Short mmCIF file of C-alpha atoms in Angstrom, two decimals:
data_model
loop_
_atom_site.label_atom_id
_atom_site.label_comp_id
_atom_site.label_asym_id
_atom_site.label_seq_id
_atom_site.Cartn_x
_atom_site.Cartn_y
_atom_site.Cartn_z
CA MET L 712 -24.87 -14.88 26.35
CA ARG L 713 -22.01 -16.93 27.58
CA THR L 714 -20.58 -19.65 25.36
CA THR L 715 -17.43 -21.70 24.91
CA VAL L 716 -15.40 -21.54 21.71
CA ASN L 717 -12.48 -23.86 20.99
CA LEU L 718 -9.64 -22.09 19.19
CA PRO L 719 -6.18 -23.32 18.23
CA ASP L 720 -3.58 -22.07 20.71
CA GLU L 721 -1.72 -19.99 18.12
CA LEU L 722 -4.93 -18.25 16.99
CA TYR L 723 -5.99 -17.48 20.55
CA GLY L 724 -2.52 -16.11 21.26
CA GLU L 725 -2.73 -13.79 18.27
CA VAL L 726 -6.22 -12.64 19.27
CA ARG L 727 -5.06 -12.01 22.83
CA ARG L 728 -2.06 -9.98 21.62
CA ARG L 729 -4.13 -7.91 19.16
CA ALA L 730 -6.79 -7.21 21.78
CA ALA L 731 -4.10 -6.09 24.25
CA ASP L 732 -2.45 -3.87 21.62
CA GLU L 733 -5.81 -2.18 21.06
CA GLY L 734 -6.54 -1.91 24.79
CA ARG L 735 -9.55 -4.19 24.51
CA THR L 736 -10.72 -7.41 26.04
CA VAL L 737 -10.58 -10.64 24.09
CA THR L 738 -14.39 -10.75 24.26
CA SER L 739 -14.83 -7.29 22.72
CA PHE L 740 -12.21 -8.08 20.06
CA LEU L 741 -13.94 -11.31 19.08
CA GLU L 742 -17.37 -9.65 19.14
CA GLN L 743 -16.23 -6.93 16.73
CA ALA L 744 -14.46 -9.46 14.49
CA LEU L 745 -17.65 -11.51 14.24
CA ARG L 746 -19.77 -8.42 13.54
CA ASP L 747 -17.36 -7.33 10.81
CA ALA L 748 -17.38 -10.80 9.23
CA LEU L 749 -21.17 -10.93 9.25
CA ALA L 750 -21.44 -7.44 7.75
CA ARG L 751 -19.05 -8.39 4.91
CA HIS L 752 -21.10 -11.52 4.24
CA GLU L 753 -24.34 -9.54 4.10
CA ALA L 754 -22.75 -7.01 1.75
CA GLY L 755 -21.85 -9.81 -0.65
CA ASP L 756 -18.16 -9.72 0.21
CA LYS L 757 -17.37 -8.68 -3.36
CA PRO L 758 -13.93 -7.36 -4.16
CA PRO L 759 -13.85 -3.78 -5.45
CA PHE L 760 -14.30 -3.36 -9.19
CA VAL L 761 -10.99 -2.66 -10.89
CA VAL L 762 -10.71 -0.98 -14.28
CA ARG L 763 -7.75 -2.42 -16.11
CA PRO L 764 -6.16 -0.33 -18.86
CA PHE L 765 -5.64 -1.92 -22.24
CA ARG L 766 -3.79 -1.10 -25.38
CA GLY L 767 -5.93 -0.53 -28.38
CA ASP L 768 -7.01 1.83 -31.10
CA GLY L 769 -10.08 3.16 -29.33
CA VAL L 770 -13.65 2.52 -30.35
CA MET L 771 -14.35 0.11 -33.20
CA PRO L 772 -15.43 1.83 -36.43
CA GLY L 773 -19.19 2.12 -36.67
CA VAL L 774 -19.83 1.73 -32.93
CA ASP L 775 -22.01 4.48 -31.47
CA LEU L 776 -21.29 4.70 -27.75
CA THR L 777 -24.21 7.09 -27.28
CA SER L 778 -26.77 4.50 -28.43
CA ASN L 779 -27.68 1.75 -25.97
CA ALA L 780 -29.72 0.05 -28.69
CA ALA L 781 -26.75 -0.06 -31.08
CA LEU L 782 -24.47 -1.44 -28.38
CA LEU L 783 -27.03 -4.08 -27.41
CA GLU L 784 -27.39 -5.06 -31.06
CA LEU L 785 -23.63 -5.57 -31.40
CA GLU L 786 -23.59 -7.60 -28.21
CA GLU L 787 -26.46 -9.81 -29.34
CA GLU L 788 -24.77 -10.35 -32.70
CA GLY L 789 -21.69 -11.54 -30.87
CA THR L 790 -19.65 -9.32 -33.12
CA ASP L 791 -15.98 -10.19 -32.96
CA VAL L 792 -13.90 -7.12 -32.18
CA ASP L 793 -11.16 -8.08 -34.63
CA SER L 794 -13.60 -8.60 -37.50
CA ARG L 795 -14.82 -4.99 -37.30
CA ARG L 796 -11.39 -3.38 -37.64
#
């Protein structure tokens, strides 16, 4: 399908340069950019999960990490971490 898209001059210039650097046409560059954007949107576009280290004394006394029921009970109680130490 043929269509017209209005882009700011500086954006079009950057697209044209990147396409040339990759040995591609502007059309193929834009097509891939749109496909990539749509794929990210469909995937939820969520940033990767990051585990952040913390300083602490380990597991709270009395917490059984092998028991889902015990962990759920603590969560439902809203147990304050500091009150269990």
